[in-house]
Tab-separated table of C-alpha atoms in Angstrom:
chain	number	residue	atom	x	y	z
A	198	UNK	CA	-13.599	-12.999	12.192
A	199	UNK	CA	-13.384	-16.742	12.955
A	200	UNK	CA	-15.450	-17.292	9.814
A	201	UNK	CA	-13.093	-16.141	7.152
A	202	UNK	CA	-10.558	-19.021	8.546
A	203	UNK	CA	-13.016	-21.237	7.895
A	204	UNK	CA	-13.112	-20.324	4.572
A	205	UNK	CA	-10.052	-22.222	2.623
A	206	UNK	CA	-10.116	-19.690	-0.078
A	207	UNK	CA	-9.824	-17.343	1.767
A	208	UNK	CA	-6.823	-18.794	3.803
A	209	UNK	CA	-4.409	-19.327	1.144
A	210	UNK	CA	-5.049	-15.494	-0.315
A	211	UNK	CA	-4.144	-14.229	3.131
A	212	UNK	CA	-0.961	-16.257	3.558
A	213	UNK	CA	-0.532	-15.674	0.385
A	214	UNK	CA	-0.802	-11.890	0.636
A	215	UNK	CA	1.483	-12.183	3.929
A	216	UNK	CA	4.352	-14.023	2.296
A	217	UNK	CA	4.235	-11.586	-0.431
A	218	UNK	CA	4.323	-8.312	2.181
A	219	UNK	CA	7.370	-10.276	3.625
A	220	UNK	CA	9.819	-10.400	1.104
A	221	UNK	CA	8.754	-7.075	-0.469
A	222	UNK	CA	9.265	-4.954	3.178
A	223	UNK	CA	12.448	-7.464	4.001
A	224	UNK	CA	13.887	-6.530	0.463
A	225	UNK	CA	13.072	-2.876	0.279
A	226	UNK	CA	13.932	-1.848	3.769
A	227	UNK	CA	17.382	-3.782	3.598
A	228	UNK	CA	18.357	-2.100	0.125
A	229	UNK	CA	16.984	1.662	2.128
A	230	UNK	CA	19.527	0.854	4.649
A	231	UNK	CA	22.177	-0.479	2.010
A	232	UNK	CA	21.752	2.857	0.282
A	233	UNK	CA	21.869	5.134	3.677
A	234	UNK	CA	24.435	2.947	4.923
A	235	UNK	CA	27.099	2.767	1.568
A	236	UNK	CA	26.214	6.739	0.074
A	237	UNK	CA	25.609	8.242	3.467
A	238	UNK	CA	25.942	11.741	1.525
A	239	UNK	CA	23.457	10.814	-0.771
A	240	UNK	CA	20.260	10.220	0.882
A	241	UNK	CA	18.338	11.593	-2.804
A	242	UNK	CA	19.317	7.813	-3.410
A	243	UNK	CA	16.744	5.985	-0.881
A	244	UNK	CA	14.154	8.400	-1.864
A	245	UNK	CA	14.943	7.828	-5.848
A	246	UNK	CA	14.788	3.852	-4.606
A	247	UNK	CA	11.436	4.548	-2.968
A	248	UNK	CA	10.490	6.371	-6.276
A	249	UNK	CA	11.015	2.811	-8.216
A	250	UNK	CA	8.525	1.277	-6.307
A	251	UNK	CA	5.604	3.421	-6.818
A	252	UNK	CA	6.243	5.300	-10.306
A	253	UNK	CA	5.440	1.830	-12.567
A	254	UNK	CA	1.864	2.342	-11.535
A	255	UNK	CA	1.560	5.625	-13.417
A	256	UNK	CA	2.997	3.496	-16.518
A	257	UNK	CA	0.874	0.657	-16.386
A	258	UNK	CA	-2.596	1.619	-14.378
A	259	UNK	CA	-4.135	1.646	-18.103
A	260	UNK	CA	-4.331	-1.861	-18.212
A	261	UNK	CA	-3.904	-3.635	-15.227
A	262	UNK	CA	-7.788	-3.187	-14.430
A	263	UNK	CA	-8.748	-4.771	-18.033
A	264	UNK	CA	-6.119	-7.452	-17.108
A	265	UNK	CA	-8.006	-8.331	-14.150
A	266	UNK	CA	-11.025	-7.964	-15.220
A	267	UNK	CA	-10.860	-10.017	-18.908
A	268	UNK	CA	-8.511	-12.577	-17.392
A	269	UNK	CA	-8.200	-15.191	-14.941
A	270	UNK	CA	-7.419	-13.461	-11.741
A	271	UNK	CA	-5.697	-16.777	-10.115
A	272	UNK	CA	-3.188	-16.822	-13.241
A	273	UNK	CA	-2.615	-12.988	-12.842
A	274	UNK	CA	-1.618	-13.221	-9.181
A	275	UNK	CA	0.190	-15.981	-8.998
A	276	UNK	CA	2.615	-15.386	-11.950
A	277	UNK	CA	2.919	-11.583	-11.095
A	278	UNK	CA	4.571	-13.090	-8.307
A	279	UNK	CA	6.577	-15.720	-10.144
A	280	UNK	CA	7.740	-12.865	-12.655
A	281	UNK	CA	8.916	-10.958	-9.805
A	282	UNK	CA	10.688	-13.925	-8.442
A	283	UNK	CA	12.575	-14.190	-11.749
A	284	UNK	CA	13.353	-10.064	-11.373
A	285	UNK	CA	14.882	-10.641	-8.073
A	286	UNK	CA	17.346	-12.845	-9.147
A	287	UNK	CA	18.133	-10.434	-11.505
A	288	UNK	CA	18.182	-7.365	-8.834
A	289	UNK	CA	20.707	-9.806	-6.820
A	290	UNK	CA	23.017	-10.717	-10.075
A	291	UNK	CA	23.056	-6.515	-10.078
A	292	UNK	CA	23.368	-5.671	-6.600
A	293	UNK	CA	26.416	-8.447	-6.333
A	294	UNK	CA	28.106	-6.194	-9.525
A	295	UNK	CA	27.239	-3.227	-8.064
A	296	UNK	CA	25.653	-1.702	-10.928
A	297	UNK	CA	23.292	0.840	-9.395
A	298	UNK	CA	21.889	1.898	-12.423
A	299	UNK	CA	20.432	-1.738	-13.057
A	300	UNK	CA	19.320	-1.882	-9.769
A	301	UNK	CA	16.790	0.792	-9.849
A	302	UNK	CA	15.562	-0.080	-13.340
A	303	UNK	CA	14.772	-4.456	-11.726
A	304	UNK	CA	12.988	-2.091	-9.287
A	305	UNK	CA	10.700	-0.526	-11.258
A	306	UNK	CA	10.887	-3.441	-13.606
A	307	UNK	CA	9.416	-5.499	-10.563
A	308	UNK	CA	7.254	-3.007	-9.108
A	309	UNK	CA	5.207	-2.821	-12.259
A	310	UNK	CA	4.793	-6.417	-12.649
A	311	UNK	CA	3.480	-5.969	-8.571
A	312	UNK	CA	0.648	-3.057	-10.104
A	313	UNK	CA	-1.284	-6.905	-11.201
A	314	UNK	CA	-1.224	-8.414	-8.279
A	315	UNK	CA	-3.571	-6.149	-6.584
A	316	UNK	CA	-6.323	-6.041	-7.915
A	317	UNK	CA	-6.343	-9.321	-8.835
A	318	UNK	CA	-6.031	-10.669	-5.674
A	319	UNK	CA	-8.433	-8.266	-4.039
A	320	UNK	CA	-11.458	-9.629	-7.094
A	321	UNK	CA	-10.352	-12.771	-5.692
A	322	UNK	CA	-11.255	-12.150	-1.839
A	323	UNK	CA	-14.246	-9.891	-2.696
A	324	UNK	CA	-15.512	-13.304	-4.740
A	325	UNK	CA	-14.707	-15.755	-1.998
A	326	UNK	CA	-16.541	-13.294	1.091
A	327	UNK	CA	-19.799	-12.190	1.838
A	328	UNK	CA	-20.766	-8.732	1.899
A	329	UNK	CA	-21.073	-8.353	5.849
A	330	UNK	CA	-17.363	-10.093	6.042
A	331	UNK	CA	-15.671	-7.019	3.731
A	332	UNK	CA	-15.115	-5.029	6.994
A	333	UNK	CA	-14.049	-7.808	8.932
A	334	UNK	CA	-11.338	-8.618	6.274
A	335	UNK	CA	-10.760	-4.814	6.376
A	336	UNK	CA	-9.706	-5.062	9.894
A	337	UNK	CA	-7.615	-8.857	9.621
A	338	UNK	CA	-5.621	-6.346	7.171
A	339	UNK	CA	-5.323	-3.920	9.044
A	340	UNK	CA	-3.654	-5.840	11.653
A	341	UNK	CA	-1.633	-7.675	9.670
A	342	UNK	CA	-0.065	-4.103	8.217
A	343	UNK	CA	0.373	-3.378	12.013
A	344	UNK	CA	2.434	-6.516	12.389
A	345	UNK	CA	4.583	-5.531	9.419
A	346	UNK	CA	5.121	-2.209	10.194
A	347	UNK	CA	5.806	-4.078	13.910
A	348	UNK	CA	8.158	-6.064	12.764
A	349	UNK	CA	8.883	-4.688	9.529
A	350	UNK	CA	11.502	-2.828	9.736
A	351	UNK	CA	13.098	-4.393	12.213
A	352	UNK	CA	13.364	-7.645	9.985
A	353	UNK	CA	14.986	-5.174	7.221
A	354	UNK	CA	17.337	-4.065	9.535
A	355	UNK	CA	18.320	-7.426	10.585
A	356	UNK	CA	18.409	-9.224	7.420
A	357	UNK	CA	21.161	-6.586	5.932
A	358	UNK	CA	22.942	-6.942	9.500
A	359	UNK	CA	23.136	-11.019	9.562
A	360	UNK	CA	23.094	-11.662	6.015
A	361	UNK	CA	23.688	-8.557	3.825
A	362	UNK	CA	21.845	-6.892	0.993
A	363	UNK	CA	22.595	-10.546	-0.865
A	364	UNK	CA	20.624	-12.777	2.213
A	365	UNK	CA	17.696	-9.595	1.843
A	366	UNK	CA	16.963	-9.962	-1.581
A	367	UNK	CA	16.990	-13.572	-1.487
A	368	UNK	CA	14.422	-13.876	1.433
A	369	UNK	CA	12.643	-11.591	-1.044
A	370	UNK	CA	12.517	-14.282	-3.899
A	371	UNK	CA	11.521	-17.224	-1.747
A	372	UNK	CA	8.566	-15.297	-0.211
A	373	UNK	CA	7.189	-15.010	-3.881
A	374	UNK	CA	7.887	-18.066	-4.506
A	375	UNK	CA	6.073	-18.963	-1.595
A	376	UNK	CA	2.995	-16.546	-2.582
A	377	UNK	CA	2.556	-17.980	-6.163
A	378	UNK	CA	2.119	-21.160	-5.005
A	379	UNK	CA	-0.122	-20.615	-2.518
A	380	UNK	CA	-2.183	-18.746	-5.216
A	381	UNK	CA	-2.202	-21.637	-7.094
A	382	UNK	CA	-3.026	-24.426	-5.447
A	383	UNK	CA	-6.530	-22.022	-4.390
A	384	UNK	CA	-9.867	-22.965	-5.361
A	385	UNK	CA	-11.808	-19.778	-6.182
A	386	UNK	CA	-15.682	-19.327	-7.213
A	387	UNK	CA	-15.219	-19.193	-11.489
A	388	UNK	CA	-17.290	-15.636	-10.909
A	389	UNK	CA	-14.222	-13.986	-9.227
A	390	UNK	CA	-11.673	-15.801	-11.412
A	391	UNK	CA	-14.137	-15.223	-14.586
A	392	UNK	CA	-15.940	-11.825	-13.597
A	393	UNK	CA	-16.572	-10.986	-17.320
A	394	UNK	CA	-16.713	-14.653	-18.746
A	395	UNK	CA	-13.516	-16.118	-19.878
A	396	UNK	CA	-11.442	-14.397	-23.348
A	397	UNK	CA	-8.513	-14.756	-24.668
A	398	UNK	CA	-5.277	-13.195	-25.492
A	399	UNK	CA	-6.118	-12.456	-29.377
A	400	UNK	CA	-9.408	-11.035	-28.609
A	401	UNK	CA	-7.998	-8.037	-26.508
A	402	UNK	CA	-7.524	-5.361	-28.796
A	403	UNK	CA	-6.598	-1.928	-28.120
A	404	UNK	CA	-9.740	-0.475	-28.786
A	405	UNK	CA	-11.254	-2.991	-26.196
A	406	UNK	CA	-8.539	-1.839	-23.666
A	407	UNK	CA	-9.582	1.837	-23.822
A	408	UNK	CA	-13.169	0.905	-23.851
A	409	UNK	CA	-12.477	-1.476	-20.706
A	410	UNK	CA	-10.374	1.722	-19.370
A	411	UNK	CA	-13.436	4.775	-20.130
A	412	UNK	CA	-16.011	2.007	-18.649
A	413	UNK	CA	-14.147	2.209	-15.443
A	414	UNK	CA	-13.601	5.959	-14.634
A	415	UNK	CA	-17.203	6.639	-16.051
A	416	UNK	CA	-18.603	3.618	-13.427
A	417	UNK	CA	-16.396	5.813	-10.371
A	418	UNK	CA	-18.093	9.347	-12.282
A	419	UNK	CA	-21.653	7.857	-11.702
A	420	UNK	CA	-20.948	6.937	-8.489
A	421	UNK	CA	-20.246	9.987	-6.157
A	422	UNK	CA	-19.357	8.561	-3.011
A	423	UNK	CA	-17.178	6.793	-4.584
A	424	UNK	CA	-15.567	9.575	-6.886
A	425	UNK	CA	-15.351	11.787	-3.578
A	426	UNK	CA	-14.073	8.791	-1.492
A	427	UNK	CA	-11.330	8.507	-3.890
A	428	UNK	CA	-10.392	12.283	-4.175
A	429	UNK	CA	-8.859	11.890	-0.783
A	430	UNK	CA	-6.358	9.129	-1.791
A	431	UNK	CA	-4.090	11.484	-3.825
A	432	UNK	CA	-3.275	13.247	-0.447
A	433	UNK	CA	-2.909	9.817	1.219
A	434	UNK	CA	-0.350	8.863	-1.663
A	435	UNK	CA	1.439	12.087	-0.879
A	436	UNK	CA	1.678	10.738	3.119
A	437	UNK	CA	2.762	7.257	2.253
A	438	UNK	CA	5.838	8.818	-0.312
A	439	UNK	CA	7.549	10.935	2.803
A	440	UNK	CA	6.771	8.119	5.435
A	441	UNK	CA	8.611	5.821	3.280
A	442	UNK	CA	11.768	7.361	3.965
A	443	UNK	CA	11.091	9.822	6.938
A	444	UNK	CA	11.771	6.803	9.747
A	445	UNK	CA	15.346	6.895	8.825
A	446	UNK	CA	15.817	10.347	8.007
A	447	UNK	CA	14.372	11.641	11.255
A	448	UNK	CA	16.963	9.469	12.753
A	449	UNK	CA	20.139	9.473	10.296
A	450	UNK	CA	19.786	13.160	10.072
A	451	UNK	CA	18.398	14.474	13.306
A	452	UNK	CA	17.304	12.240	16.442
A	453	UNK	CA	20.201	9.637	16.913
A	454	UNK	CA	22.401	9.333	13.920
A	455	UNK	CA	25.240	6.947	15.442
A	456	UNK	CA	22.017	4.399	16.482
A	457	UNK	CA	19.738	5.246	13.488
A	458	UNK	CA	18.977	1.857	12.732
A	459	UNK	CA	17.622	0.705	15.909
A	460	UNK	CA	15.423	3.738	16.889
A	461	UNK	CA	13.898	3.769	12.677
A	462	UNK	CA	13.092	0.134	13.229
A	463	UNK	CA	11.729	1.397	16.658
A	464	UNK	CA	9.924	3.982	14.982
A	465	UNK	CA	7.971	1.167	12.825
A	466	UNK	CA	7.496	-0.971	16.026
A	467	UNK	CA	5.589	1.692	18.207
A	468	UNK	CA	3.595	3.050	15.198
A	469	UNK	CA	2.790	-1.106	14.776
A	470	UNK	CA	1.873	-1.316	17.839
A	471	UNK	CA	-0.354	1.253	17.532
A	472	UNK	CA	-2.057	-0.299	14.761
A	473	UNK	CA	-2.600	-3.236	16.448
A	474	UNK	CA	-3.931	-1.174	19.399
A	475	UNK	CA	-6.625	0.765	16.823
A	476	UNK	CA	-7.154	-2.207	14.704
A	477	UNK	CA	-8.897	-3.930	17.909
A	478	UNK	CA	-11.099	-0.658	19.132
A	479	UNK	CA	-12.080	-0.361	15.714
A	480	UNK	CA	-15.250	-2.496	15.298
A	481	UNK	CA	-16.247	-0.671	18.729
A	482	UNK	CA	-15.987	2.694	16.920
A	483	UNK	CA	-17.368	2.330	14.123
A	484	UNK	CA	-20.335	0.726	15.770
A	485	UNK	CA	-21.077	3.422	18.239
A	486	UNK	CA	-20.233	6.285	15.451
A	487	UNK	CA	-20.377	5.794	12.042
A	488	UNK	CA	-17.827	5.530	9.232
A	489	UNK	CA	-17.639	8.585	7.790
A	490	UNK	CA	-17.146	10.021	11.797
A	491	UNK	CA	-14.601	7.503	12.189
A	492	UNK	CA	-12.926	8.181	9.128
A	493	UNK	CA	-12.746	11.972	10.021
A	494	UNK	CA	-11.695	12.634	13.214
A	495	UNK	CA	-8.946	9.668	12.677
A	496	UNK	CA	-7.132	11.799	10.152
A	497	UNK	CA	-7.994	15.409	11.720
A	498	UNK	CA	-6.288	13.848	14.872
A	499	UNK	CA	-3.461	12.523	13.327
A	500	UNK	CA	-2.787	15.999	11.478
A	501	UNK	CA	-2.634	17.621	14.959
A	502	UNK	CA	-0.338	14.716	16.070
A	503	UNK	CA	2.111	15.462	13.093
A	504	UNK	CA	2.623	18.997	13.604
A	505	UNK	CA	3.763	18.052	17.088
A	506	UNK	CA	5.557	15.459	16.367
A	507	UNK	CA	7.639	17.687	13.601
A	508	UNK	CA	8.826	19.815	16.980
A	509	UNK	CA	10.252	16.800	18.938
A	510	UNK	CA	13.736	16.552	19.975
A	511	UNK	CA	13.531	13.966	22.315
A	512	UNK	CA	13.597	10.282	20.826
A	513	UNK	CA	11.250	9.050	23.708
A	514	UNK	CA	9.029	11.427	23.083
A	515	UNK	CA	8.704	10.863	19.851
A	516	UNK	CA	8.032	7.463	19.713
A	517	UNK	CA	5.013	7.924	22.305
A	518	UNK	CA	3.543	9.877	19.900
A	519	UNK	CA	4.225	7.790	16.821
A	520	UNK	CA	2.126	4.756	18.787
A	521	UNK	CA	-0.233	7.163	19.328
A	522	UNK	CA	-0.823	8.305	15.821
A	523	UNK	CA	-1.511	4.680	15.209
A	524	UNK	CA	-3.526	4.080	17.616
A	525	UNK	CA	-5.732	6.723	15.800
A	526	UNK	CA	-5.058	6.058	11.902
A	527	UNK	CA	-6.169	2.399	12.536
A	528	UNK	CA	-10.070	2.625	12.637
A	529	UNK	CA	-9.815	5.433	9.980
A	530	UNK	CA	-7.791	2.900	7.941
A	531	UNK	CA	-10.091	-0.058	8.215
A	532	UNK	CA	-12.953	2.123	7.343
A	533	UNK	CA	-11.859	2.776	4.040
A	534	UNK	CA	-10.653	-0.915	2.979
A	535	UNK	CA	-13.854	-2.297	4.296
A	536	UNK	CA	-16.088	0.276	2.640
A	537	UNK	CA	-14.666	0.346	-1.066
A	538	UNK	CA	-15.910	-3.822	-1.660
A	539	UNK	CA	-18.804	-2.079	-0.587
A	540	UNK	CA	-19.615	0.237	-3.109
A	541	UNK	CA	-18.043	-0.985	-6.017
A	542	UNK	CA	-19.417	-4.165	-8.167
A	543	UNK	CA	-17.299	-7.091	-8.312
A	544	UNK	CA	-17.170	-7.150	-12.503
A	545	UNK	CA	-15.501	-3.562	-12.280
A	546	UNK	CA	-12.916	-4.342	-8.977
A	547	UNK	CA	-10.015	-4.581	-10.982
A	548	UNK	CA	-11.229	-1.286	-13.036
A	549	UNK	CA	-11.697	0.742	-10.205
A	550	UNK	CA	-8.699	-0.500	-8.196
A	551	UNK	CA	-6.482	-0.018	-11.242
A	552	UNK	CA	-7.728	3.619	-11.023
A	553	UNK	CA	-7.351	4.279	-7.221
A	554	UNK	CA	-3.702	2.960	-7.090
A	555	UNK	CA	-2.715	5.167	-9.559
A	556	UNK	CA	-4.191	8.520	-7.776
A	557	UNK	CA	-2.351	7.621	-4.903
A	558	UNK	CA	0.469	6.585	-6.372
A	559	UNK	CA	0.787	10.423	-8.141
A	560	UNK	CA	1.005	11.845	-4.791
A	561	UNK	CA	3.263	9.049	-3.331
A	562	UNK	CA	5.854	9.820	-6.802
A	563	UNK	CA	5.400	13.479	-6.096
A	564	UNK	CA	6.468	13.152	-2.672
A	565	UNK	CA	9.319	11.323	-3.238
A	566	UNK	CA	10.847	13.024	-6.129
A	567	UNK	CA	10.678	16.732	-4.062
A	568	UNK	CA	12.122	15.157	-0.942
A	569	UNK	CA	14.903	13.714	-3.162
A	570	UNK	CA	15.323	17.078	-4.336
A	571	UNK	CA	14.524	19.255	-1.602
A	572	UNK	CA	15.872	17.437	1.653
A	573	UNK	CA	17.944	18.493	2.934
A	574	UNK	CA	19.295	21.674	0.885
A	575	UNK	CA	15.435	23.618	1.354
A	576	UNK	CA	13.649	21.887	3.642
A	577	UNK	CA	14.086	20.056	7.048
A	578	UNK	CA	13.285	17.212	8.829
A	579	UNK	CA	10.342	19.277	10.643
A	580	UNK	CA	8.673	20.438	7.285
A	581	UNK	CA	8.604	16.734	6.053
A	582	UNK	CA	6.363	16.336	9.483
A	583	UNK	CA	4.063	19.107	8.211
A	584	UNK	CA	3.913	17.971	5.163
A	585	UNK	CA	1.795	14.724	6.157
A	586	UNK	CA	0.057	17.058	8.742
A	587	UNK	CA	-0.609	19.416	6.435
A	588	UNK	CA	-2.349	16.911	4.082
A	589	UNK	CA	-4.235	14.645	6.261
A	590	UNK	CA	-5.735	18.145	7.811
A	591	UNK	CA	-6.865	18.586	4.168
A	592	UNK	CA	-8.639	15.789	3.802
A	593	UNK	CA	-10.299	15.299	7.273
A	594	UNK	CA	-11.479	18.827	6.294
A	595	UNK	CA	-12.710	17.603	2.704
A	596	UNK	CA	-14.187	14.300	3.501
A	597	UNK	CA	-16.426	16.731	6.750
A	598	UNK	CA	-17.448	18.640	4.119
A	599	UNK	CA	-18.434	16.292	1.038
A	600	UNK	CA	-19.177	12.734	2.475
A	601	UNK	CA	-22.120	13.270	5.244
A	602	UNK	CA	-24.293	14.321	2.624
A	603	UNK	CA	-23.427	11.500	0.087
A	604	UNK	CA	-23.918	8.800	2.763
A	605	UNK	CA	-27.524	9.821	3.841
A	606	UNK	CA	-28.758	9.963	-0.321
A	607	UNK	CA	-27.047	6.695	-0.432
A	608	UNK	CA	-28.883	5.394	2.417
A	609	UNK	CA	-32.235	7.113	1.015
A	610	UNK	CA	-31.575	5.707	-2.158
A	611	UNK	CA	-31.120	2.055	-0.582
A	612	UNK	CA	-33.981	2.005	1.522
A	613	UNK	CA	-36.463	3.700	-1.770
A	614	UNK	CA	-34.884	0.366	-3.609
């Protein structure tokens, strides 16, 4: 892992990518707790809020892939986040007014401008690594996401304590700031800026778009592990919409609602911890087992966990088994962003990634919109626990059934090559 330090590309895309994960979980936790914390009888608000950050990809998947594919990826990232520094000046001109309304539409304003940065960035650090390194970066990810979810929260929580939704939302902006010019000031190979040769604006038509689009969902058809790998993320989307709000539910509206903003931020902390935890026995795991073992028994493990979990009444108890969830997600995590540089070409990264975000980001819409309408009136805190049980048992269950086989013609196929 040393290595990719050594690699000065590489170093400025990863601070890059951290100082953009700052402001965004600093900015969208504080304005969840604003929400909870002003319309405490509304709670269909922070899930409607969490809804603003993932519906924009359904609007814009189209062409974000031929965007970062046609164009240079460098310019893409770094003024995705320079647009987005612009929109939160905006979101704090409307927060100060208190015009809700405009609020959530800067949200999903700025959250569609975010759909570019992806998989722009992530041509960029597939261009700038070797193939054996994709796993390691997997895991440096991985543990970063542990140290947000750490510390995440928590840094929500206490921006909106010490200096309001105002002092949130401006940490947000400089931490953009901060990203685009790290992005900048990169020197990347011209193949990962350039996969497809340079082109310009006027030659993009919209015939070329749709051709660009059908070229990427017919290179994920040809490719079955791939296609199959990808089948699972919808249910994954689906986890990731009732996390995003259960950590403060669970607490606001069942566990400890006079404290809920220390034991959610908890909550984030022991399930980063975790991560951190997994992220290190990783590398063991998967070298003893395999990936596709790994993969499975992470999330069949984790389903087991959540059905408990959705039973708990005790805080302390809960939280043990949060780290310990994890603990186990982490390997089965860094299996799958280690494993998709892998198998997909780097001329057709942004196509394909344009395509997975959206999948997931169905389920993570879905989610959102029937908690906002279902909790609490029809369902409970327990059944959102199920929920993400239910789900990841589904796919540990489909990925037993449909990967094993896939792997071994792959590895046929590679060693006949």
């Amino acid at each position: 892992m040393i290595t990719l330090f050594r690699n000065p590309a590489f170093n400025k895309l990863f601070m890059a990518s951290i100082a953009s994960q700052l402001g965004t979980v600093i900015g969208n936790m504080a304005f969840a707790y604003y929400l909870v914390d002003r319309f405490a009888s509304r709670p269909s608000l922070a899930s409607t809020a969490e809804l603003m950050y993932s519906v924009p990809t359904l609007a814009v998947f189209w062409i974000v892939g031929v965007v970062a594919d046609r164009f240079d990826r460098k310019f893409i990232a770094a003024y995705s986040d320079w647009i987005r520094t612009m929109l939160t000046f905006v979101l704090l001109v409307c927060v100060h007014s208190d015009w809700l309304f405009l609020c959530f539409l800067v949200l999903f304003l700025r959250s569609a401008i975010a759909r570019f940065f992806g998989p722009a960035e992530m041509g960029l650090v597939q261009g700038c690594l070797a193939q054996e390194q994709y796993v390691q970066a997997a895991g440096l990810n991985q543990i970063v996401s542990a140290l947000f979810m750490l510390f995440g929260l928590s840094l929500g929580a206490a921006a909106y304590h010490w200096l309001g939704i105002e002092g949130a939302i401006l940490i947000d902006a400089i931490s953009f700031i901060v990203s685009g010019l790290l992005i900048a000031w990169g020197r990347y190979p011209e193949a990962s800026r350039f996969p497809n040769g340079k082109s310009r604006v006027r030659d993009i038509s919209t015939s070329l778009i749709w051709k660009d689009f059908a070229q990427g969902i017919q290179y994920i058809y040809r490719d079955k592990l791939l296609l199959n790998l990808i089948h699972g993320f919808f249910f994954f989307g689906i986890v990731n919409g009732v996390f995003a709000v259960l950590p403060i539910f669970v607490m606001k509206y069942k566990l400890s609602p006079e404290n809920y903003l220390l034991y959610s931020s908890l909550i984030m902390i022991f399930l980063g911890i975790g991560f951190l935890i997994g992220s290190m026995i990783a590398p063991v795991l998967i070298k003893k087992s395999s990936k596709t073992n790994v993969m499975i028994a992470g999330f069949f493990l984790a389903s087991l966990l959540a059905f408990t979990i959705g039973s708990i009444s005790s805080i302390y108890a809960y939280l043990g088994l949060i780290l310990l969830t994890g603990v186990i997600l982490a390997p089965a995590n860094i299996v799958i962003g280690g494993w998709m540089p892998e198998l997909v070409a780097p001329q057709f990264m942004g196509k394909v990634n344009a395509l997975t975000d959206p999948v997931m980001m169905l389920g993570h819409s879905l989610a959102l919109g029937f908690v906002a309408l279902a909790f609490p009136t029809w369902i409970s805190i327990a059944w959102l626990h199920y929920i993400l049980a239910i789900c990841m048992l589904g796919v540990s269950i489909y990925y037993f059934v449909v990967l094993p086989p896939l792997v071994r013609n792959q590895a046929k196929t590679t060693q006949t090559a």
